[in-house]
CSV table of C-alpha atoms and ligand atoms in Angstrom, one decimal:
chain,number,residue,atom,x,y,z
A,230,MET,CA,0.0,0.0,0.0
A,231,SER,CA,1.5,3.3,-1.0
A,232,TRP,CA,-0.6,5.5,1.2
A,233,GLN,CA,-1.6,5.3,4.9
A,234,TRP,CA,-5.2,6.3,5.5
A,235,LYS,CA,-5.8,9.0,8.1
A,236,THR,CA,-9.4,8.2,9.2
A,237,ILE,CA,-9.5,5.6,12.0
A,238,ILE,CA,-12.6,3.7,11.4
A,239,GLU,CA,-14.6,1.5,13.8
A,240,PRO,CA,-13.2,-1.9,13.2
A,241,PHE,CA,-16.6,-3.6,13.3
A,242,LYS,CA,-20.0,-3.4,11.6
A,243,ILE,CA,-23.3,-3.2,13.5
A,244,LYS,CA,-25.7,-6.2,13.5
A,245,SER,CA,-28.0,-5.4,16.3
A,246,VAL,CA,-29.1,-1.9,17.3
A,247,GLU,CA,-30.9,-0.2,20.3
A,248,PRO,CA,-32.8,3.0,20.2
A,249,LEU,CA,-31.5,6.0,22.1
A,250,GLY,CA,-33.6,7.8,24.7
A,251,PHE,CA,-34.7,11.1,23.3
A,252,THR,CA,-36.2,13.5,25.8
A,253,THR,CA,-37.0,17.2,26.0
A,254,GLU,CA,-35.2,19.6,28.3
A,255,GLU,CA,-38.4,20.0,30.4
A,256,GLU,CA,-38.6,16.3,30.9
A,257,ARG,CA,-34.9,16.1,31.9
A,258,GLU,CA,-35.4,18.9,34.4
A,259,LYS,CA,-38.1,16.8,36.1
A,260,VAL,CA,-36.0,13.6,35.9
A,261,LEU,CA,-33.0,15.3,37.4
A,262,LYS,CA,-35.1,16.7,40.3
A,263,GLN,CA,-36.6,13.3,41.0
A,264,ALA,CA,-33.2,11.7,40.9
A,265,GLY,CA,-31.9,14.0,43.6
A,266,TYR,CA,-29.3,15.4,41.1
A,267,ASN,CA,-27.7,12.0,41.2
A,268,LEU,CA,-27.2,10.6,37.7
A,269,PHE,CA,-27.0,7.0,39.1
A,270,LYS,CA,-30.7,7.4,39.8
A,271,VAL,CA,-31.7,8.5,36.3
A,272,PRO,CA,-33.5,5.7,34.4
A,273,ALA,CA,-31.3,4.7,31.4
A,274,ASP,CA,-34.1,5.2,28.9
A,275,LYS,CA,-34.0,8.9,29.8
A,276,VAL,CA,-30.4,9.1,28.7
A,277,LEU,CA,-29.4,9.9,25.1
A,278,ILE,CA,-25.7,9.1,25.3
A,279,ASP,CA,-24.5,7.2,28.3
A,280,LEU,CA,-21.0,7.9,29.3
A,281,LEU,CA,-21.5,7.1,32.9
A,282,THR,CA,-19.2,4.2,32.7
A,283,ASP,CA,-17.3,1.8,30.4
A,284,SER,CA,-18.1,-1.0,32.8
A,285,GLY,CA,-20.4,-3.8,31.7
A,286,THR,CA,-21.5,-1.6,28.8
A,287,SER,CA,-19.6,-3.2,26.0
A,288,ALA,CA,-21.3,-4.5,22.9
A,289,MET,CA,-20.5,-8.2,22.6
A,290,SER,CA,-19.3,-9.6,19.3
A,291,ALA,CA,-21.2,-12.3,17.2
A,292,GLU,CA,-18.5,-14.7,18.4
A,293,GLN,CA,-19.2,-13.9,22.1
A,294,TRP,CA,-23.0,-14.4,21.5
A,295,ALA,CA,-22.2,-17.7,19.9
A,296,GLY,CA,-20.1,-18.6,22.9
A,297,ILE,CA,-23.1,-17.8,25.1
A,298,MET,CA,-24.9,-20.6,23.4
A,299,ARG,CA,-22.0,-23.0,23.9
A,300,GLY,CA,-21.8,-22.3,27.6
A,301,ASP,CA,-21.7,-25.4,29.8
A,302,GLU,CA,-23.9,-24.8,32.8
A,303,SER,CA,-22.7,-27.8,34.9
A,304,TYR,CA,-22.4,-26.8,38.6
A,305,ALA,CA,-18.9,-28.2,39.0
A,306,GLY,CA,-16.1,-28.6,36.5
A,307,ALA,CA,-18.0,-27.0,33.6
A,308,ARG,CA,-16.2,-27.1,30.2
A,309,SER,CA,-16.6,-23.3,30.0
A,310,TYR,CA,-14.5,-23.0,33.2
A,311,PHE,CA,-11.6,-24.8,31.6
A,312,THR,CA,-11.9,-22.7,28.4
A,313,PHE,CA,-11.9,-19.5,30.6
A,314,GLU,CA,-9.0,-20.8,32.8
A,315,LYS,CA,-6.8,-21.5,29.8
A,316,VAL,CA,-7.3,-18.1,28.2
A,317,VAL,CA,-6.7,-16.3,31.5
A,318,ARG,CA,-3.6,-18.4,32.3
A,319,ASP,CA,-2.3,-17.8,28.8
A,320,ILE,CA,-2.5,-14.0,29.2
A,321,THR,CA,-1.5,-13.7,32.9
A,322,GLY,CA,0.7,-16.7,33.5
A,323,TYR,CA,-0.8,-17.2,37.0
A,324,LYS,CA,-1.4,-20.6,38.5
A,325,GLU,CA,-4.7,-20.1,40.4
A,326,ILE,CA,-7.6,-18.6,38.5
A,327,ILE,CA,-10.8,-17.9,40.4
A,328,PRO,CA,-13.8,-16.5,38.6
A,329,VAL,CA,-16.0,-13.9,40.4
A,330,HIS,CA,-19.1,-12.0,39.3
A,331,GLN,CA,-17.3,-8.7,39.1
A,332,GLY,CA,-14.2,-6.8,40.2
A,333,ARG,CA,-15.3,-5.8,43.6
A,334,ALA,CA,-16.1,-9.4,44.5
A,335,ALA,CA,-12.4,-10.2,43.9
A,336,GLU,CA,-11.6,-7.3,46.3
A,337,ARG,CA,-14.1,-8.5,48.8
A,338,ILE,CA,-12.7,-12.0,48.8
A,339,PHE,CA,-9.1,-11.2,48.7
A,340,PHE,CA,-8.8,-8.2,51.1
A,341,PRO,CA,-9.9,-10.0,54.3
A,342,ILE,CA,-7.1,-12.5,53.6
A,343,ILE,CA,-4.4,-9.9,53.1
A,344,GLY,CA,-5.8,-6.8,54.9
A,345,GLY,CA,-7.3,-6.2,58.3
A,346,LYS,CA,-6.9,-3.8,61.2
A,347,GLY,CA,-3.4,-2.3,61.4
A,348,LYS,CA,-2.5,-3.3,57.8
A,349,CYS,CA,-1.9,-0.9,55.0
A,350,ILE,CA,-2.6,-1.4,51.2
A,351,ILE,CA,-0.7,0.9,48.9
A,352,ALA,CA,-1.8,1.7,45.3
A,353,ASN,CA,-0.9,4.2,42.6
A,354,SER,CA,-4.6,5.0,43.2
A,355,HIS,CA,-7.3,2.8,44.6
A,356,PHE,CA,-10.5,2.8,42.6
A,357,ASP,CA,-13.5,3.7,44.8
A,358,THR,CA,-14.7,0.1,45.4
A,359,THR,CA,-11.1,-1.0,45.9
A,360,ARG,CA,-10.6,1.6,48.6
A,361,ALA,CA,-14.0,0.8,50.2
A,362,ASN,CA,-13.3,-2.9,50.4
A,363,ALA,CA,-9.8,-2.4,51.8
A,364,GLU,CA,-11.1,0.0,54.4
A,365,ALA,CA,-14.0,-2.3,55.2
A,366,THR,CA,-11.4,-4.8,56.5
A,367,GLY,CA,-10.0,-2.1,58.8
A,368,ALA,CA,-6.9,-1.6,56.7
A,369,LEU,CA,-5.6,1.8,55.6
A,370,ALA,CA,-5.7,2.4,51.8
A,371,LEU,CA,-2.9,4.7,50.8
A,372,ASP,CA,-2.5,6.3,47.3
A,373,LEU,CA,1.0,7.1,46.0
A,374,PRO,CA,0.6,8.4,42.5
A,375,ILE,CA,3.5,10.3,40.9
A,376,LYS,CA,3.2,14.1,41.5
A,377,GLU,CA,2.6,14.8,37.8
A,378,ALA,CA,-0.6,12.8,38.0
A,379,LEU,CA,-2.3,15.7,39.8
A,380,ASP,CA,-1.0,18.3,37.4
A,381,PHE,CA,-3.9,17.8,35.0
A,382,GLU,CA,-2.8,20.4,32.4
A,383,LYS,CA,0.6,18.8,31.9
A,384,SER,CA,0.8,16.0,29.4
A,385,GLY,CA,2.9,12.9,30.1
A,386,ALA,CA,3.3,9.4,28.7
A,387,PHE,CA,2.8,7.5,31.9
A,388,LYS,CA,1.0,9.6,34.4
A,389,GLY,CA,-0.5,6.5,35.9
A,390,ASP,CA,2.8,5.5,37.5
A,391,MET,CA,3.4,5.0,41.2
A,392,ASP,CA,5.8,7.2,43.0
A,393,VAL,CA,8.5,4.6,43.7
A,394,VAL,CA,10.6,6.8,46.0
A,395,ALA,CA,7.5,7.5,48.1
A,396,LEU,CA,6.7,3.8,48.1
A,397,SER,CA,10.2,2.9,49.5
A,398,LYS,CA,9.9,5.7,52.0
A,399,ALA,CA,6.4,4.6,53.2
A,400,LEU,CA,7.7,1.0,53.6
A,401,GLN,CA,10.6,2.1,55.6
A,402,GLU,CA,8.5,4.4,57.8
A,403,LYS,CA,5.8,1.9,58.5
A,404,GLY,CA,8.2,-0.9,59.2
A,405,PRO,CA,7.9,-4.6,58.5
A,406,GLY,CA,4.5,-6.4,58.6
A,407,VAL,CA,2.3,-3.3,58.1
A,408,VAL,CA,2.1,-2.9,54.4
A,409,SER,CA,0.5,-6.2,53.2
A,410,LEU,CA,-0.2,-5.5,49.6
A,411,VAL,CA,0.8,-3.1,46.8
A,412,ILE,CA,-1.6,-2.6,43.9
A,413,LEU,CA,-1.0,-1.0,40.5
A,414,THR,CA,-4.2,0.0,38.8
A,415,VAL,CA,-3.7,-0.3,35.1
A,416,THR,CA,-4.8,2.1,33.7
A,417,ASN,CA,-5.2,4.4,36.6
A,418,ASN,CA,-8.9,5.1,36.6
A,419,SER,CA,-9.2,7.5,39.5
A,420,LEU,CA,-6.6,9.9,38.0
A,421,GLY,CA,-7.5,10.2,34.4
A,422,GLY,CA,-7.3,6.6,33.0
A,423,GLN,CA,-3.5,7.2,32.6
A,424,PRO,CA,-1.3,4.2,31.8
A,425,VAL,CA,1.5,2.7,34.0
A,426,SER,CA,4.8,2.1,32.2
A,427,MET,CA,6.5,-1.2,32.1
A,428,LYS,CA,9.5,0.4,33.8
A,429,ASN,CA,7.3,1.5,36.7
A,430,ILE,CA,5.8,-2.0,37.0
A,431,LYS,CA,9.3,-3.4,37.1
A,432,ASP,CA,10.6,-0.8,39.6
A,433,VAL,CA,7.6,-1.3,41.9
A,434,SER,CA,8.0,-5.0,41.7
A,435,GLU,CA,11.7,-4.8,42.7
A,436,VAL,CA,10.8,-2.7,45.8
A,437,CYS,CA,8.1,-5.1,46.7
A,438,LYS,CA,10.4,-8.2,46.3
A,439,LYS,CA,13.0,-6.5,48.5
A,440,HIS,CA,10.4,-6.0,51.2
A,441,LYS,CA,8.7,-9.3,50.6
A,442,ILE,CA,5.4,-7.7,49.9
A,443,PRO,CA,3.0,-9.0,47.2
A,444,LEU,CA,2.3,-6.9,44.2
A,445,PHE,CA,-1.1,-7.3,42.4
A,446,LEU,CA,-2.3,-5.6,39.3
A,447,ASP,CA,-5.8,-4.2,39.3
A,448,ALA,CA,-6.1,-5.3,35.7
A,449,ALA,CA,-9.5,-4.0,34.6
A,450,ARG,CA,-8.0,-2.1,31.7
A,451,PHE,CA,-4.8,-4.1,31.1
A,452,ALA,CA,-5.1,-4.2,27.3
A,453,GLU,CA,-5.5,-0.5,27.0
A,454,ASN,CA,-2.5,-0.1,29.3
A,455,ALA,CA,-0.5,-2.6,27.2
A,456,TYR,CA,-1.3,-0.7,24.0
A,457,PHE,CA,-0.1,2.6,25.5
A,458,ILE,CA,3.2,0.9,26.4
A,459,LYS,CA,3.5,-0.2,22.8
A,460,LEU,CA,2.8,3.4,21.6
A,461,ARG,CA,4.8,5.3,24.2
A,462,GLU,CA,7.6,3.2,25.8
A,463,SER,CA,10.8,2.5,23.9
A,464,GLY,CA,11.5,-1.1,23.1
A,465,TYR,CA,7.9,-2.1,22.8
A,466,SER,CA,6.8,-0.8,19.3
A,467,ASN,CA,7.4,-4.2,17.7
A,468,LYS,CA,5.7,-6.3,20.4
A,469,THR,CA,2.1,-7.4,20.3
A,470,PRO,CA,-0.3,-6.2,23.0
A,471,ARG,CA,-0.5,-9.9,24.2
A,472,GLU,CA,3.3,-10.1,24.6
A,473,ILE,CA,3.3,-6.7,26.5
A,474,ALA,CA,0.3,-7.8,28.7
A,475,ARG,CA,2.1,-11.1,29.5
A,476,GLU,CA,5.2,-9.1,30.5
A,477,MET,CA,3.1,-6.7,32.7
A,478,PHE,CA,1.6,-9.6,34.6
A,479,SER,CA,4.9,-11.4,34.9
A,480,TYR,CA,6.2,-8.8,37.4
A,481,ALA,CA,3.3,-9.2,39.7
A,482,ASP,CA,2.1,-12.0,42.0
A,483,GLY,CA,-1.5,-11.8,41.0
A,484,CYS,CA,-4.3,-9.7,39.7
A,485,LEU,CA,-7.8,-8.5,40.5
A,486,MET,CA,-9.9,-8.2,37.3
A,487,SER,CA,-13.2,-6.6,36.5
A,488,ALA,CA,-13.9,-8.4,33.2
A,489,LYS,CA,-16.7,-5.7,32.7
A,490,LYS,CA,-14.0,-3.5,31.1
A,491,ASP,CA,-11.2,-5.1,29.1
A,492,ALA,CA,-12.9,-8.5,28.6
A,493,LEU,CA,-15.7,-6.9,26.6
A,494,VAL,CA,-18.5,-8.5,28.7
A,495,ASN,CA,-21.5,-7.2,30.6
A,496,ILE,CA,-20.7,-9.1,33.8
A,497,GLY,CA,-17.7,-11.0,35.3
A,498,GLY,CA,-14.3,-10.9,36.8
A,499,PHE,CA,-11.6,-13.0,38.3
A,500,LEU,CA,-8.9,-13.2,40.9
A,501,ALA,CA,-5.7,-14.8,39.8
A,502,MET,CA,-2.4,-15.5,41.7
A,503,ASN,CA,0.5,-17.8,42.2
A,504,ASN,CA,0.2,-18.2,45.9
A,505,THR,CA,-1.7,-21.5,46.5
A,506,GLU,CA,-2.4,-20.9,50.2
A,507,TRP,CA,-4.1,-17.6,49.6
A,508,ALA,CA,-6.0,-19.1,46.6
A,509,LYS,CA,-7.2,-21.9,48.9
A,510,GLN,CA,-8.5,-19.4,51.4
A,511,ALA,CA,-10.1,-17.3,48.6
A,512,LYS,CA,-11.9,-20.3,47.3
A,513,GLU,CA,-13.3,-21.0,50.8
A,514,ILE,CA,-14.6,-17.5,51.0
A,515,GLU,CA,-15.9,-17.7,47.5
A,516,ILE,CA,-18.0,-20.7,48.2
A,517,LEU,CA,-19.7,-18.8,51.1
A,518,GLY,CA,-20.8,-15.9,48.9
A,519,GLU,CA,-20.1,-16.3,45.2
A,520,GLY,CA,-20.5,-20.0,44.5
A,521,PHE,CA,-18.4,-23.0,43.6
A,522,PRO,CA,-14.9,-22.0,42.4
A,523,THR,CA,-15.5,-23.2,38.8
A,524,TYR,CA,-18.3,-20.7,38.2
A,525,GLY,CA,-17.8,-18.0,40.9
A,526,GLY,CA,-21.2,-16.2,40.8
A,527,LEU,CA,-21.3,-16.5,37.0
A,528,ALA,CA,-23.1,-18.7,34.5
A,529,GLY,CA,-21.0,-21.0,32.3
A,530,ARG,CA,-22.0,-18.9,29.3
A,531,ASP,CA,-20.5,-15.8,30.9
A,532,LEU,CA,-17.2,-17.6,31.3
A,533,GLU,CA,-17.3,-18.4,27.5
A,534,ALA,CA,-18.0,-14.8,26.7
A,535,ILE,CA,-15.1,-13.6,28.9
A,536,ALA,CA,-12.7,-16.0,27.3
A,537,ILE,CA,-13.6,-14.8,23.8
A,538,GLY,CA,-13.6,-11.1,24.9
A,539,LEU,CA,-10.1,-11.4,26.4
A,540,ASN,CA,-8.7,-12.5,23.1
A,541,GLU,CA,-10.7,-9.9,21.1
A,542,ILE,CA,-9.5,-7.0,23.3
A,543,LEU,CA,-5.9,-7.8,22.4
A,544,ASP,CA,-6.5,-7.3,18.7
A,545,GLU,CA,-4.3,-4.5,17.6
A,546,GLU,CA,-6.7,-2.9,15.1
A,547,TYR,CA,-9.3,-2.7,17.9
A,548,LEU,CA,-6.9,-1.2,20.4
A,549,LYS,CA,-5.6,1.4,17.8
A,550,TYR,CA,-9.2,2.5,17.2
A,551,ARG,CA,-10.0,2.5,20.9
A,552,ILE,CA,-7.2,4.7,22.0
A,553,LYS,CA,-7.6,7.0,19.0
A,554,SER,CA,-11.3,7.4,19.4
A,555,VAL,CA,-11.1,8.4,23.0
A,556,ALA,CA,-8.3,10.9,22.1
A,557,TYR,CA,-10.6,12.2,19.3
A,558,LEU,CA,-13.1,13.3,22.0
A,559,GLY,CA,-10.3,14.8,24.0
A,560,GLU,CA,-9.1,16.8,20.9
A,561,GLY,CA,-12.7,18.1,20.3
A,562,LEU,CA,-13.0,19.4,23.9
A,563,ARG,CA,-9.5,20.8,24.0
A,564,LYS,CA,-10.3,22.9,20.8
A,565,LEU,CA,-13.3,24.4,22.7
A,566,GLY,CA,-11.1,25.4,25.6
A,567,VAL,CA,-12.6,22.8,27.9
A,568,PRO,CA,-9.9,22.0,30.5
A,569,ILE,CA,-9.3,18.2,30.2
A,570,VAL,CA,-6.9,16.0,32.1
A,571,GLU,CA,-4.0,15.7,29.7
A,572,PRO,CA,-3.5,13.5,27.9
A,573,PRO,CA,-6.9,11.8,27.3
A,574,GLY,CA,-7.0,8.4,29.0
A,575,GLY,CA,-7.5,4.9,27.6
A,576,HIS,CA,-11.2,4.6,28.4
A,577,ALA,CA,-12.3,8.1,29.1
A,578,VAL,CA,-11.8,11.8,28.9
A,579,TYR,CA,-11.8,13.6,32.2
A,580,ILE,CA,-12.8,17.2,32.5
A,581,ASN,CA,-11.2,19.4,35.2
A,582,ALA,CA,-14.4,20.8,36.7
A,583,LYS,CA,-12.5,22.8,39.3
A,584,LYS,CA,-11.0,24.8,36.5
A,585,PHE,CA,-13.9,24.8,34.2
A,586,LEU,CA,-16.4,26.0,36.9
A,587,SER,CA,-13.9,27.9,39.0
A,588,ASN,CA,-16.8,30.0,40.5
A,589,ILE,CA,-18.1,26.8,42.2
A,590,THR,CA,-16.1,25.9,45.3
A,591,PRO,CA,-15.4,22.2,46.1
A,592,GLU,CA,-18.1,22.3,48.9
A,593,LYS,CA,-20.6,22.8,46.1
A,594,PHE,CA,-19.4,19.9,44.1
A,595,PRO,CA,-18.3,21.5,40.8
A,596,GLY,CA,-17.9,18.0,39.1
A,597,GLN,CA,-21.4,16.9,40.0
A,598,ALA,CA,-22.8,20.3,39.0
A,599,LEU,CA,-21.1,20.0,35.6
A,600,ALA,CA,-22.4,16.4,35.1
A,601,CYS,CA,-25.9,17.5,35.9
A,602,ALA,CA,-25.7,20.5,33.5
A,603,LEU,CA,-24.5,18.1,30.8
A,604,TYR,CA,-27.5,15.9,31.4
A,605,LEU,CA,-29.9,18.8,31.5
A,606,LYS,CA,-28.5,20.3,28.2
A,607,ALA,CA,-28.7,17.1,26.1
A,608,GLY,CA,-29.3,13.9,28.0
A,609,ILE,CA,-25.6,13.0,28.2
A,610,ARG,CA,-24.8,11.1,31.3
A,611,SER,CA,-21.3,11.2,32.8
A,612,SER,CA,-19.8,10.6,36.3
A,613,GLU,CA,-18.2,12.8,38.9
A,614,ILE,CA,-14.8,11.8,40.3
A,615,GLY,CA,-14.4,14.5,42.9
A,616,SER,CA,-15.6,15.5,46.3
A,617,LEU,CA,-19.0,13.7,46.0
A,618,MET,CA,-17.1,10.4,45.5
A,619,PHE,CA,-14.0,11.0,47.6
A,620,GLY,CA,-14.7,14.0,49.8
A,621,LYS,CA,-14.9,13.3,53.5
A,622,ASN,CA,-16.8,14.8,56.4
A,623,ASN,CA,-14.5,14.7,59.4
A,624,ASN,CA,-16.6,15.7,62.5
A,625,GLY,CA,-18.7,18.1,60.5
A,626,LYS,CA,-15.7,19.6,58.7
A,627,PHE,CA,-15.7,19.1,54.9
A,628,VAL,CA,-12.5,17.7,53.5
A,629,PRO,CA,-12.5,18.0,49.7
A,630,ALA,CA,-11.1,15.4,47.3
A,631,PRO,CA,-7.7,16.3,45.7
A,632,MET,CA,-9.5,16.7,42.3
A,633,GLU,CA,-12.9,17.7,40.9
A,634,LEU,CA,-13.3,15.7,37.7
A,635,VAL,CA,-16.1,14.7,35.4
A,636,ARG,CA,-15.4,11.5,33.5
A,637,LEU,CA,-16.8,10.9,30.1
A,638,ALA,CA,-16.3,7.1,29.9
A,639,ILE,CA,-16.6,5.5,26.5
A,640,PRO,CA,-18.4,2.1,26.4
A,641,ARG,CA,-16.5,-0.3,24.1
A,642,ARG,CA,-17.8,-0.8,20.6
A,643,VAL,CA,-21.1,1.0,21.3
A,644,TYR,CA,-21.0,4.6,20.0
A,645,THR,CA,-19.8,5.9,16.7
A,646,GLN,CA,-17.9,9.0,15.7
A,647,SER,CA,-21.1,11.0,15.1
A,648,HIS,CA,-22.2,10.4,18.7
A,649,ILE,CA,-18.9,11.7,19.9
A,650,ASP,CA,-19.2,14.7,17.5
A,651,PHE,CA,-22.6,15.4,19.1
A,652,VAL,CA,-21.1,15.3,22.6
A,653,VAL,CA,-18.5,17.9,21.5
A,654,GLU,CA,-21.2,20.1,20.0
A,655,VAL,CA,-23.1,20.0,23.3
A,656,PHE,CA,-20.0,21.1,25.2
A,657,GLY,CA,-19.7,24.0,22.7
A,658,GLU,CA,-23.1,25.2,24.1
A,659,LEU,CA,-22.1,24.6,27.7
A,660,VAL,CA,-18.9,26.6,27.3
A,661,LYS,CA,-21.1,29.6,26.4
A,662,LYS,CA,-23.3,29.3,29.4
A,663,LYS,CA,-21.0,27.9,32.0
A,664,ASP,CA,-21.6,30.9,34.4
A,665,GLU,CA,-25.2,29.8,34.7
A,666,ILE,CA,-24.3,26.4,36.1
A,667,GLN,CA,-25.3,26.1,39.8
A,668,GLY,CA,-23.5,24.4,42.6
A,669,LEU,CA,-25.1,21.6,44.7
A,670,LYS,CA,-25.4,20.5,48.3
A,671,VAL,CA,-25.9,17.0,49.7
A,672,ILE,CA,-29.2,16.5,51.5
A,673,GLU,CA,-29.0,12.8,52.1
A,674,SER,CA,-26.1,10.3,52.1
A,675,SER,CA,-24.7,7.0,53.3
A,676,PRO,CA,-21.4,6.2,55.0
A,677,TYR,CA,-19.9,4.0,52.2
A,678,LEU,CA,-19.7,5.0,48.5
A,679,ARG,CA,-22.2,7.8,49.0
A,680,HIS,CA,-22.0,8.9,45.3
A,681,PHE,CA,-24.2,6.0,44.3
A,682,THR,CA,-27.1,6.9,46.6
A,683,ALA,CA,-26.7,10.5,47.8
A,684,LYS,CA,-29.5,13.0,47.2
A,685,LEU,CA,-28.5,16.6,46.3
A,686,ALA,CA,-30.2,19.9,45.6
A,687,PRO,CA,-29.1,23.1,44.0
A,688,VAL,CA,-27.6,25.9,46.2
B,807,F0G,N1,-11.0,-1.6,39.7
B,807,F0G,C1,-11.1,-0.6,38.8
B,807,F0G,C2,-9.8,0.1,38.3
B,807,F0G,C3,-12.3,-0.2,38.3
B,807,F0G,O1,-12.4,0.8,37.4
B,807,F0G,C4,-13.5,-0.9,38.8
B,807,F0G,C5,-14.8,-0.5,38.4
B,807,F0G,C6,-13.3,-1.9,39.8
B,807,F0G,C7,-12.0,-2.2,40.2
B,807,F0G,C8,-14.5,-2.7,40.3
B,807,F0G,O2,-15.0,-3.5,39.4
B,807,F0G,O3,-17.3,-2.7,38.9
B,807,F0G,O4,-16.6,-4.9,38.2
B,807,F0G,O5,-16.9,-4.4,40.6
B,807,F0G,N2,-15.0,0.6,37.7
B,807,F0G,C9,-16.3,1.0,37.2
B,807,F0G,C10,-16.1,2.4,36.6
B,807,F0G,C11,-17.5,0.8,38.0
B,807,F0G,O6,-17.1,3.0,36.3
B,807,F0G,O7,-15.0,2.8,36.5
B,807,F0G,P1,-16.6,-3.9,39.3
């Protein structure tokens, strides 16, 4: 071929379609009020473009649907389990592979084994459920991202990295026996969907080995991370995403995986590791709550779909389109002067609401205010990653989150370029009227993960 085309096309064609939920602004105003200004409480058929999450929202392939029909629903030792186990082992290299119904089930099973009162779990950044499950055991969940990760305007190749110097320091200060687990979230969802470099995985792994502390990957978006390594880290451009993923997993002792992201399925996950003693304990806990360890809260057909999805996600044409199409949204917003977390992440573009709505203080949840305004304007649903999610109330005193972001997460293989063009157009309108956006206050909330259930009202 003498020329290289510039347009990145969706590497699939559409066989089955779903209508979008068109509503009027009047209707949306009512819906929003009824939902207590909490977008988790908005019925999905009142949403036009749903960028709330990339989790469990993928479109499955014809091959995955065919796999669903092939699922073996035997209670124990189902054929589908062995198909699933083989694929997971081939990618991760781990000995013990335990299916679970989603990522947080892996956390809930594993953290009581490794955590507990007086223990500390360190991550580049814990995702919200990861933090909540660690803290629920009584352990301290400590985030040690690199400093650049919080400088949202500055671009960088691997802003998902962990601060290795801070890690060594924390281990020394806390002394032996306190830090019981180190987690690298690939990509780093809480801080912009930014990738972690292979060098960082290796360096963190060395520190962990020196201190005899296990390192696990929170691998929800491992394939997107692997592709970023291929694009951005020297020495990897000629490697396949599968080879890169294998190398990433090889430096860790295990992983927690929400298959709802990079396994292209609507439900599922797994816990995988080399330590047979922990795996034995995990399976005992699993039987109590999730089910027998060859199905782990899933149907046999789900295991088939995960196995197929894990192979499909590593397709280079797909990953190229995925990373480019998310960046395309980022470029559109950047051109409008909307402050985004630079560079765009692997699964989402994050807007710096603190900067965009600088007239709204963190106490008034600028991220949530922007997410609500976006819904009201055009029925686009997004999610806040800021003080509603991570802010604390310490004895009546408000402690804001370190960031006020709005995440536009892109479901895999679901929306086309014109949907994204539409989102950018809506932002063009919001930019003009941003001074009219009102802050919010919490009027009802719960102690854990309040962003899912809280009720708010305009202030
Ligand atoms: N780890 C990471 C990095 C995640 O992003 C998530 C979920 C989980 C663990 C938990 O997995 O939902 O299958 O129980 N993230 C979703 C999101 C919910 O919207 O980012 P789960």
